[in-house]
Coordinates of C-alpha atoms and ligand atoms in Angstrom, one line a residue:
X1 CA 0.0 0.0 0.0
X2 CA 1.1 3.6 -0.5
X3 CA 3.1 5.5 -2.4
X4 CA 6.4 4.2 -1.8
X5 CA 8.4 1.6 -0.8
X6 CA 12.2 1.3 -0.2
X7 CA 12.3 -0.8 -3.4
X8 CA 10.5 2.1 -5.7
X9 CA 13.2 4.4 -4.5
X10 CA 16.3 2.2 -4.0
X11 CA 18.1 2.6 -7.1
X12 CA 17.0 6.7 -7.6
X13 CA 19.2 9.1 -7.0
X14 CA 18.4 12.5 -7.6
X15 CA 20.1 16.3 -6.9
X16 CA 18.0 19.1 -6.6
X17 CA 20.0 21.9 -7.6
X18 CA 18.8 25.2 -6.2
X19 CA 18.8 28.2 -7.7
X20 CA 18.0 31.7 -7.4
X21 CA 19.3 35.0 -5.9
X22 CA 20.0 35.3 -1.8
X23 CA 17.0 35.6 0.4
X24 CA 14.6 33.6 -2.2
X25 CA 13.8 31.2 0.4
X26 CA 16.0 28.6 -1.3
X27 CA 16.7 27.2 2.2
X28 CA 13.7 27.5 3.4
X29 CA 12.2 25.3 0.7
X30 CA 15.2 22.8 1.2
X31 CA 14.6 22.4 4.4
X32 CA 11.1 21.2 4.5
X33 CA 11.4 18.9 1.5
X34 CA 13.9 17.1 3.7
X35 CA 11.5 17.1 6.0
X36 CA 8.9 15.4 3.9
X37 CA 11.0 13.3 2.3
X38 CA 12.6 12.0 5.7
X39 CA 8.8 11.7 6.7
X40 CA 7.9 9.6 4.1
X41 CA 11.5 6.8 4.9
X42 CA 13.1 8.2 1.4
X43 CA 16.5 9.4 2.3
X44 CA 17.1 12.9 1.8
X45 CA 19.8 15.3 2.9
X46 CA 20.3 19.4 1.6
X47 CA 23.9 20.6 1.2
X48 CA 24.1 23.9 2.4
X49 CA 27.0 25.8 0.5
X50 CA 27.0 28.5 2.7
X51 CA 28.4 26.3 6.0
X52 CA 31.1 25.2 3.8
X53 CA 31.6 28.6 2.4
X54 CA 32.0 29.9 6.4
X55 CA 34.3 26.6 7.0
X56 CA 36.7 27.2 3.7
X57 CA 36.9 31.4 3.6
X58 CA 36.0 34.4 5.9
X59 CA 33.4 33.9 8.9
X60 CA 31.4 37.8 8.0
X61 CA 32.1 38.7 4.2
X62 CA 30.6 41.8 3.5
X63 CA 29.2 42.3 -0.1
X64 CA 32.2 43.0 -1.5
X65 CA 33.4 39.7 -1.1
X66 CA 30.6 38.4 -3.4
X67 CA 31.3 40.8 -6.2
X68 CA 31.5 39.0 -9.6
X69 CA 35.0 40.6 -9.8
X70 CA 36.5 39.5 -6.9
X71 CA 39.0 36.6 -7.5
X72 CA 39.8 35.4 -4.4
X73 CA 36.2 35.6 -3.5
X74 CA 35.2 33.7 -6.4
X75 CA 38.1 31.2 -5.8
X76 CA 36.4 30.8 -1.9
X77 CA 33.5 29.9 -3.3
X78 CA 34.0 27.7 -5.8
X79 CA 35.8 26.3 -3.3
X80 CA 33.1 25.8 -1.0
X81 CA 30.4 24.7 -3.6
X82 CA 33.4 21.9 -4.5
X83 CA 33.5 20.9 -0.9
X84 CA 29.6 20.8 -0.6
X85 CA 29.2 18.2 -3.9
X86 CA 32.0 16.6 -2.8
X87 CA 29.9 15.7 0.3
X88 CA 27.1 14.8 -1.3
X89 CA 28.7 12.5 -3.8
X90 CA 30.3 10.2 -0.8
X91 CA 26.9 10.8 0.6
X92 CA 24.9 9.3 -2.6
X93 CA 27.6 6.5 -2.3
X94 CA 28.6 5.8 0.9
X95 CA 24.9 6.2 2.6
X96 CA 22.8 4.9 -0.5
X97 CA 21.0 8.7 -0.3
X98 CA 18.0 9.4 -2.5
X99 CA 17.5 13.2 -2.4
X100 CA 20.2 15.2 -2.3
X101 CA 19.7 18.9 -2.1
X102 CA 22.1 21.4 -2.9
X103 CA 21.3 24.2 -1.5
X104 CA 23.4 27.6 -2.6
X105 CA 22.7 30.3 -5.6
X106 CA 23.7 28.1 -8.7
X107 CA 22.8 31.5 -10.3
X108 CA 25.2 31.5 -13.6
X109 CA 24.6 28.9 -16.4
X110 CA 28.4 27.7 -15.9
X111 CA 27.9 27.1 -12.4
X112 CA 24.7 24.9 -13.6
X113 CA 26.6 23.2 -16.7
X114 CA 29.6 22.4 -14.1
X115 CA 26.8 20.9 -11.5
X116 CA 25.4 18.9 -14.5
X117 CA 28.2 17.2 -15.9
X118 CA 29.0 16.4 -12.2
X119 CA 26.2 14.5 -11.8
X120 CA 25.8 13.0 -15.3
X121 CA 29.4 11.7 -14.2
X122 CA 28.1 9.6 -11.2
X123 CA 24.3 8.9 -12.5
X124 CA 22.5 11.0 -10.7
X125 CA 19.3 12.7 -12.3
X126 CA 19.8 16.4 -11.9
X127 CA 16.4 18.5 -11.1
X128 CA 17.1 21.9 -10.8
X129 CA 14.1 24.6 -8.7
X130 CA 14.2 28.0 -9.2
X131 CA 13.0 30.7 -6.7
X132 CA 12.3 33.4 -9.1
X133 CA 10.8 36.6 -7.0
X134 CA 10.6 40.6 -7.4
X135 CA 8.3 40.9 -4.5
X136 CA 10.4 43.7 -2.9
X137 CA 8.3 43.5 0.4
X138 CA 8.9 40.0 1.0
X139 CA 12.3 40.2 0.4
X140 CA 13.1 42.9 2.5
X141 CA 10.8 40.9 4.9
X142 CA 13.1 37.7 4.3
X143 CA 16.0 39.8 5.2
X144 CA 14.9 41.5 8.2
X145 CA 13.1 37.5 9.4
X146 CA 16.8 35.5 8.7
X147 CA 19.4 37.7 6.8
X148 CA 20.3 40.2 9.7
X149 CA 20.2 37.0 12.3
X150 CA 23.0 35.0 10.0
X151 CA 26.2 34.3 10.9
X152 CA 27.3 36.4 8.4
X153 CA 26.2 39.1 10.5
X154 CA 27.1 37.9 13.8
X155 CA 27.2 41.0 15.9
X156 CA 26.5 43.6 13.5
X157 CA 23.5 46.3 13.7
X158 CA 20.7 45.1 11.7
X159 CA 20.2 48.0 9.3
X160 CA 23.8 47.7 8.5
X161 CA 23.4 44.3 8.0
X162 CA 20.2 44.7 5.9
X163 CA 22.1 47.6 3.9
X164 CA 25.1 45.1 3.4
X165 CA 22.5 42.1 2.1
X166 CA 21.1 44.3 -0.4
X167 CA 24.4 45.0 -1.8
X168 CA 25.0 41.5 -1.9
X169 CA 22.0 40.5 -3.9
X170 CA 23.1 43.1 -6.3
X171 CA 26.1 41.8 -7.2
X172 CA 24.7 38.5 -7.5
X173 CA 22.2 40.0 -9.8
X174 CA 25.3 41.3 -12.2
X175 CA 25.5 37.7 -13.4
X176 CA 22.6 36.2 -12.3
X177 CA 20.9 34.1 -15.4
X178 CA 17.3 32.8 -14.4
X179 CA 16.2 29.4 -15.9
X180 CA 14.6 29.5 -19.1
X181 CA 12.0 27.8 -20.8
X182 CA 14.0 27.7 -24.5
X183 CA 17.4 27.5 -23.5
X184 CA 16.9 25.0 -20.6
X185 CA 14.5 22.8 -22.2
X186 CA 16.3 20.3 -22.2
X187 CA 17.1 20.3 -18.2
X188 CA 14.8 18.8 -15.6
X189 CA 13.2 21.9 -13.6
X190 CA 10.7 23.5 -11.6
X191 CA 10.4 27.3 -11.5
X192 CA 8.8 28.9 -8.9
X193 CA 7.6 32.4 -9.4
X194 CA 6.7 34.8 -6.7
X195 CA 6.3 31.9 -4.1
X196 CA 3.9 29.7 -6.7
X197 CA 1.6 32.5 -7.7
X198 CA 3.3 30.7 -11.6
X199 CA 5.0 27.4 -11.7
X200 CA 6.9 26.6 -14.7
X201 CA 7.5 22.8 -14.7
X202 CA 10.0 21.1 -17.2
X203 CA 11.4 17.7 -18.7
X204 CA 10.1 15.5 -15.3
X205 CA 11.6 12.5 -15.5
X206 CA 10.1 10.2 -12.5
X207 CA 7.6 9.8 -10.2
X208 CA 9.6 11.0 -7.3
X209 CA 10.6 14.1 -8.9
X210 CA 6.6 14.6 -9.9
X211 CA 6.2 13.9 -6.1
X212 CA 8.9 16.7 -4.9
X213 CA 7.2 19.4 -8.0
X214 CA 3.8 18.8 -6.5
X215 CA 4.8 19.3 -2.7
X216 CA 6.5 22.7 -3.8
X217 CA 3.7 23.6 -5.7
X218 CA 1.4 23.3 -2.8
X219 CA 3.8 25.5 -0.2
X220 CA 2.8 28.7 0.9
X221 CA 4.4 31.5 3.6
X222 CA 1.3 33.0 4.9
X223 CA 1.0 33.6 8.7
X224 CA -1.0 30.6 10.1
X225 CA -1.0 27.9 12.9
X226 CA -2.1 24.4 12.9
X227 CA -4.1 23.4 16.7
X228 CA -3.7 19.9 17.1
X229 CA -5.8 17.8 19.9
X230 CA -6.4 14.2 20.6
X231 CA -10.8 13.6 21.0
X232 CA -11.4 13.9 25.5
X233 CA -11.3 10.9 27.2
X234 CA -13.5 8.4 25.9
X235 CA -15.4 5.0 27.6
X236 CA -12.5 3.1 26.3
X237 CA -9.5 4.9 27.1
X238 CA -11.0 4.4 30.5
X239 CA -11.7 1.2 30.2
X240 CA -8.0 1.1 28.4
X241 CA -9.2 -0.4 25.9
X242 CA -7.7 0.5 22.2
X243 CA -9.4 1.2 19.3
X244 CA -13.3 0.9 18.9
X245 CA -15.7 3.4 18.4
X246 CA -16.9 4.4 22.2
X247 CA -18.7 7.7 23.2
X248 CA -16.5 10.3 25.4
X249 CA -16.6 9.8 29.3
X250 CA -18.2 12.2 31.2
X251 CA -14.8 14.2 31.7
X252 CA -14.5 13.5 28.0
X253 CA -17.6 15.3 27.6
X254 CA -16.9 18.4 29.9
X255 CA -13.4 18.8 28.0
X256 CA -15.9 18.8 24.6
X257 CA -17.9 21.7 26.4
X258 CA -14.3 23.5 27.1
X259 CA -12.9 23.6 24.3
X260 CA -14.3 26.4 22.0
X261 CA -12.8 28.5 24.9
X262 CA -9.4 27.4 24.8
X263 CA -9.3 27.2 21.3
X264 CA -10.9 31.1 21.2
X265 CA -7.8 32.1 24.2
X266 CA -5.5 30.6 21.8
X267 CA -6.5 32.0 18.3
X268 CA -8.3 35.1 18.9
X269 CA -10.8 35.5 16.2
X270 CA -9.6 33.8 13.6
X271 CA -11.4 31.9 10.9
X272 CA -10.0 28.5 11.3
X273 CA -11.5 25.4 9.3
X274 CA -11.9 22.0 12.0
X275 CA -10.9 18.2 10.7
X276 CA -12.1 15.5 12.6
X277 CA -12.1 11.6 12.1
X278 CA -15.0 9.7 11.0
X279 CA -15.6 8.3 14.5
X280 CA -17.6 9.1 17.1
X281 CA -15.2 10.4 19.7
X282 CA -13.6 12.9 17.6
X283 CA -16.8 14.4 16.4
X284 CA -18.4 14.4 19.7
X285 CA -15.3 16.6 21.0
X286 CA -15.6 18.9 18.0
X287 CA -19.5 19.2 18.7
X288 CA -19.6 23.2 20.6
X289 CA -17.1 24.0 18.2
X290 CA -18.0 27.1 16.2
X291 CA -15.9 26.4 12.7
X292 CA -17.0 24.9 9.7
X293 CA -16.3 21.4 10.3
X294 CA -14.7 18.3 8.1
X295 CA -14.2 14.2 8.2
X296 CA -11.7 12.7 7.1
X297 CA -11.5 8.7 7.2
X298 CA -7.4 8.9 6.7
X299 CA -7.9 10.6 10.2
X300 CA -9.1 7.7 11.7
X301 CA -6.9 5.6 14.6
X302 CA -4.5 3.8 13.7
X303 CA -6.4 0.1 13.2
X304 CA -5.3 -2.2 15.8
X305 CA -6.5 -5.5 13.8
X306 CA -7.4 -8.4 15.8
X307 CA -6.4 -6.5 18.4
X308 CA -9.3 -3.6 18.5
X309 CA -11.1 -3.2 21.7
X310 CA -8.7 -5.3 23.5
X311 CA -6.8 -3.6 27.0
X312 CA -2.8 -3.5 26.4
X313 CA -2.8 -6.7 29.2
X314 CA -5.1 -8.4 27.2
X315 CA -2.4 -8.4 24.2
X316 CA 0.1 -9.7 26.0
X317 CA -1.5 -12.3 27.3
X318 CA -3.3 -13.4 24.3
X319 CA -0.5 -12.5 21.5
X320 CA 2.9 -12.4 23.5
X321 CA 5.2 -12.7 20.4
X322 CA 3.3 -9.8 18.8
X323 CA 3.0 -8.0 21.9
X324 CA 6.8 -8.0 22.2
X325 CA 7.3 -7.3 18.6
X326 CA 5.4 -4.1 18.9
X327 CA 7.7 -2.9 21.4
X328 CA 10.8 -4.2 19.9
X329 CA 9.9 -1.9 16.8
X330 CA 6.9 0.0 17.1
X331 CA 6.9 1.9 14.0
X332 CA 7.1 -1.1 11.8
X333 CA 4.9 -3.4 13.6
X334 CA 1.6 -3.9 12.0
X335 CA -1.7 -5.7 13.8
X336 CA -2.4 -8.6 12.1
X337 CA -5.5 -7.4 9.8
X338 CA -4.7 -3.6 10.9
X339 CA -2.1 -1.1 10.5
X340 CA 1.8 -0.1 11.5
X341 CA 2.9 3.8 11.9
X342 CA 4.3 3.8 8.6
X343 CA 0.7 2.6 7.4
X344 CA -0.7 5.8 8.9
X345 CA 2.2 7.9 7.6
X346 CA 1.7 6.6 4.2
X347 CA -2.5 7.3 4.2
X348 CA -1.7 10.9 5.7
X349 CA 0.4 12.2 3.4
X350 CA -2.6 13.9 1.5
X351 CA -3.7 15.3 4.5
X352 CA -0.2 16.7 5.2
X353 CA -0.4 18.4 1.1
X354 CA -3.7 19.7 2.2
X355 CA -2.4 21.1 5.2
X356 CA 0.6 23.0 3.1
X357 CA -2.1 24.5 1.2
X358 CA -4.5 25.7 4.1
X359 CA -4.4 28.2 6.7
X360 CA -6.0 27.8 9.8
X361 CA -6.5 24.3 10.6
X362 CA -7.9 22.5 13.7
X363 CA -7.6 18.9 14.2
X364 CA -9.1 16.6 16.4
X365 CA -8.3 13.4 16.2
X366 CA -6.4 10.0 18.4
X367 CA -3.1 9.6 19.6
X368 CA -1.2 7.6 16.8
X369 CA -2.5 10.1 13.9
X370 CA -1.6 12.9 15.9
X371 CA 2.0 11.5 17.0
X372 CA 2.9 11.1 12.8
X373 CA 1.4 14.8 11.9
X374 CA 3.3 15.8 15.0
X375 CA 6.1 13.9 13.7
X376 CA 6.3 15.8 10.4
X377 CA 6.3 19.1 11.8
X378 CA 8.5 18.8 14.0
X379 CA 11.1 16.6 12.2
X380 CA 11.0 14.0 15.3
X381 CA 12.7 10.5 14.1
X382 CA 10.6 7.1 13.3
X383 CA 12.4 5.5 15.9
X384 CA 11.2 8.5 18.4
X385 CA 7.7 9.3 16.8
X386 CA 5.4 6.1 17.9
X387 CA 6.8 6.8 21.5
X388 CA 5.9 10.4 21.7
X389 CA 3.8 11.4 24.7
X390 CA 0.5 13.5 23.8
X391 CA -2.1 13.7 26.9
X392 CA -5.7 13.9 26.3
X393 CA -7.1 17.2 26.9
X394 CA -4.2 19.3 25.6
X395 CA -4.5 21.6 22.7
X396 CA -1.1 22.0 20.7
X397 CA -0.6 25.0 18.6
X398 CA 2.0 24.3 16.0
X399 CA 3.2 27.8 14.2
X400 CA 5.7 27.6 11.0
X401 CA 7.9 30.2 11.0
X402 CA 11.0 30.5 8.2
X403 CA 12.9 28.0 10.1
X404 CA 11.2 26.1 11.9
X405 CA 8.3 25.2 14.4
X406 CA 7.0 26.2 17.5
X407 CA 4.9 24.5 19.9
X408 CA 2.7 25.9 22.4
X409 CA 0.8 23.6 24.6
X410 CA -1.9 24.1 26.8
X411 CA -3.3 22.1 29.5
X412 CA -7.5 22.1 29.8
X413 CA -7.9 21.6 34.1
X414 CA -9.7 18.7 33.0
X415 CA -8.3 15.0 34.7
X416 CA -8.1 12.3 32.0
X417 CA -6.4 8.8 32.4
X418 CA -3.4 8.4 30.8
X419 CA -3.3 6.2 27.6
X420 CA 0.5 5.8 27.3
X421 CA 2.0 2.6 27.6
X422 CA 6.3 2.7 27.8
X423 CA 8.1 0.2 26.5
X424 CA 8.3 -3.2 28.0
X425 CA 4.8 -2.8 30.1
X426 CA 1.5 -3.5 29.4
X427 CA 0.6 -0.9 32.4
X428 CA -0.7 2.4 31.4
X429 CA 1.0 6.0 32.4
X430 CA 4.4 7.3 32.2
X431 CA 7.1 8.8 34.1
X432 CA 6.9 12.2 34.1
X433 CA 10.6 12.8 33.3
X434 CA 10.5 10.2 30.3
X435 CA 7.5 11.9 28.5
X436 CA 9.3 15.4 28.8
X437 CA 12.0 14.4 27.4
X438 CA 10.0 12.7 24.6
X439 CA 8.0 15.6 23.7
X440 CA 10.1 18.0 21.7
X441 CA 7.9 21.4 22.5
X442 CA 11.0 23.4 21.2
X443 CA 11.6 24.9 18.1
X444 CA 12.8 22.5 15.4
X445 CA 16.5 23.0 13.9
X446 CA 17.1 25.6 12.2
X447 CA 19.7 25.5 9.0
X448 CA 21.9 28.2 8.8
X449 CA 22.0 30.7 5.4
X450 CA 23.7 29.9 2.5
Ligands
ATP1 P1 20.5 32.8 0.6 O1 20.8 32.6 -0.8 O2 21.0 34.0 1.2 O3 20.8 31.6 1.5 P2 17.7 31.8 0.5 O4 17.2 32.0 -0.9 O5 18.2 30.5 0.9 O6 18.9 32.9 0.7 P3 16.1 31.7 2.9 O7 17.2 31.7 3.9 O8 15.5 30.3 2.6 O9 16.6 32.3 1.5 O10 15.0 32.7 3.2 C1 14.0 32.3 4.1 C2 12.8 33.2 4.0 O11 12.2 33.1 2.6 C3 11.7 32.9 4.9 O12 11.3 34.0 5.6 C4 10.5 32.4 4.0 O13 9.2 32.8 4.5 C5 10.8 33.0 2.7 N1 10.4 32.2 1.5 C6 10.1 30.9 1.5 N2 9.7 30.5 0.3 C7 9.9 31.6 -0.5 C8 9.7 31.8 -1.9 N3 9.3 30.8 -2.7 N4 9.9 33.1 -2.4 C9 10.3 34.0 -1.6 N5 10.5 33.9 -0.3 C10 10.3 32.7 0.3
F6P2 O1 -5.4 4.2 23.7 C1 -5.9 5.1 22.8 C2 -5.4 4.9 21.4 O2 -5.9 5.9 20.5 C3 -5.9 3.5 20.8 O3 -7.1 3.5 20.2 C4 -4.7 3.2 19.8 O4 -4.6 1.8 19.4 C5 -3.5 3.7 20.6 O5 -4.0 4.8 21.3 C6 -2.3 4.1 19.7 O6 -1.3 4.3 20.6 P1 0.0 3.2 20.6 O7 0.4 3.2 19.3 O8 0.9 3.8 21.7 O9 -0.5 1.8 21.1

């Protein structure tokens, strides 16, 4: 089932070549196709050129440094981008990658031709994506959001530094040459203009490429937030059973009755768009809610098989060797007749596309489809993900910003059981100190600016 599978992907190797002037978000986009990619098990990794270009020349060039017509300059970073392939090659060979992203300007057509024949050398399939954009607001915006917060300006007022970054694009745009439709046809490429107000796609030559094309398509930088919260306590979860399709508990109930409040606290009076499972639980938490509400059946639980409305003891006592195999690698395991993690990764991954494409989005739904969204915004491992702690009646408030995530959680002052089993137990509830650590509620890494 799904889209992929290690064999579709195996024997692919592709480089996305960046392209485009500074502050275009080329980094930005890098970053989060990493991030989907990773999500989805296909290995991806971006090459930033401007870490090697700090390791291999000066740590805070001004913009004179990147003038056309400065040799040693020039020599520094050819340098650098030679370092950065370099990488990737033993990278694509060493580590079996898939996706490899390097991530700097590429900006002249020799700097593309050299990139190409590099990777024509050692089979890889060369896609370049252009960030074309003459938005002057936003990139001011861009500068003022990461630019003046580089290491390149470590230290340095910001208006200087934003004065010094507009020099730089300029002498990038003495030589800049955009892709183009006649003289690049015969190149793999995406262009992107003005975020993806136009898209200009070209010579596709897989489905994993059509894959990466469609996700940038989709991307948008519009202020938003994403509230994330399991349904309340339900009949089962105190019962701790799994699975099923029970009614809320009474406390379930009151959380229900609490929630358009918290969710007002923590959005103001935004129009935000609810998601819900098709079952029971999740629409009976969403029911005071005052949003135009949606179901969606790939936000259902994850589907425990043979195993549904059993208790965790139960399992164990009935399926040991299963039981144990669960534990010995959760994301991996699937029930007989029911699902794994990656099953549920795989049938969200149009709900993650959708949720590029939307603004404000609330979703309530159960603890394994909210561990994989969670998982993909905040980057959080497979190995980590199926373990992650996520209490019932907690709202999460996800927010993208240009690097990254931040989490705000917020508690309703309504008890609920807990239904997290640790590793090795069939006993419900979790050391504090564990489930802490578990939950990353910080900002996810940021990649520093090429
Ligand atoms: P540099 O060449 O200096 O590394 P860059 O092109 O990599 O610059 P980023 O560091 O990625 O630029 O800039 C991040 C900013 O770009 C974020 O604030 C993000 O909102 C914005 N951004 C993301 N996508 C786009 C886009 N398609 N066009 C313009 N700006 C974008
Ligand atoms: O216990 C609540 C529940 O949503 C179950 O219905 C589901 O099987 C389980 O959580 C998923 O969590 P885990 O993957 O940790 O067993």
């Amino acid at each position: 089932m799904g889209f992929y599978t290690v064999s579709n992907v195996e024997d692919m190797r592709i480089c996305v070549v960046m392209v485009g002037l500074p502050a275009r978000g080329k980094s930005f986009i890098s970053q989060k196709i990493v991030r989907y990619l990773s999500w989805l098990s296909i290995k991806a990794k971006c090459f930033n050129v401007g870490t090697y270009r700090r390791k291999v020349g000066p740590a805070h060039p001004d913009a004179d440094f990147f003038d056309p017509s400065n040799k040693e300059g020039s020599q520094v970073r050819q340098n650098a981008v030679t370092e950065a392939v370099k990488d990737m090659m033993a990278w694509f060979s060493e580590e079996n990658g898939v996706v490899a992203i390097l991530d700097a300007t590429n900006s002249t057509k020799e700097r593309r031709r050299w990139v190409l024949k590099l990777c024509r050398e050692n089979a890889i399939e060369p896609m370049f994506l252009e960030s074309w954009c003459d938005d002057k607001e936003l990139i001011l915006r861009n500068i003022s959001d990461v630019k003046t917060s580089s290491p390149d300006y470590e230290g340095i007022d910001p208006e200087v530094a934003t004065k010094d970054f507009l020099r730089r694009i300029s002498n990038y745009e003495k030589v800049y040459e955009p892709l183009d439709s006649d003289c690049d046809k015969d190149l793999t490429f995406v262009k992107l203009i003005n975020v993806a107000q136009e898209v200009i796609v070209n010579g596709i030559q897989s489905y994993l490429e059509s894959r990466v094309v469609f996700y940038v398509m989709n991307l948008h930088i519009r202020p938003r937030c994403i509230w994330l919260s399991r349904h309340g306590e339900s009949v089962y979860n105190v019962e701790k059973k799994i699975g099923g399709d029970s009614s809320l508990s009474p406390r379930g109930l009151q959380y229900a009755e609490k929630l358009p409040e918290i969710v007002r606290k923590s959005a103001g009076d935004v129009n935000l768009t609810v998601w819900t499972s098709t079952l029971c639980r999740t629409q009976q938490t969403a029911q005071h809610l005052p949003y135009k509400q949606l179901q969606w059946k790939a936000l259902d639980e994850l589907d425990a098989g043979v195993c549904d409305g059993m208790t965790y003891e139960e399992i164990e006592e009935k399926y040991p060797e299963d039981f144990k195999a669960r534990d010995d690698d959760k994301y991996e395991y699937r029930y007989p007749g029911g699902e794994s993690y990656r099953d549920v990764v795989i049938r969200l991954e149009p709900i993650i596309m959708e949720l590029e494409r939307q603004e404000n989005i609330l979703i309530v739904t159960h603890q394994a489809v909210l561990r994989c969204i969670y998982a993909y915004f905040m980057n959080v491992p497979q190995e980590e993900s199926p373990w992650m702690s996520i209490p019932l009646h907690t709202l999460i408030r996800l927010e993208p910003r240009a690097y990254g995530t931040e989490v705000t959680r917020i508690k309703a002052d309504i008890p609920a059981v807990s239904t997290y089993k640790e590793k090795g137990t069939s006993k419900l509830g979790e050391s504090s100190s564990d489930a802490t650590a578990k939950f990353r509620n910080l900002l996810n890494g940021a990649p520093p600016s090429a």
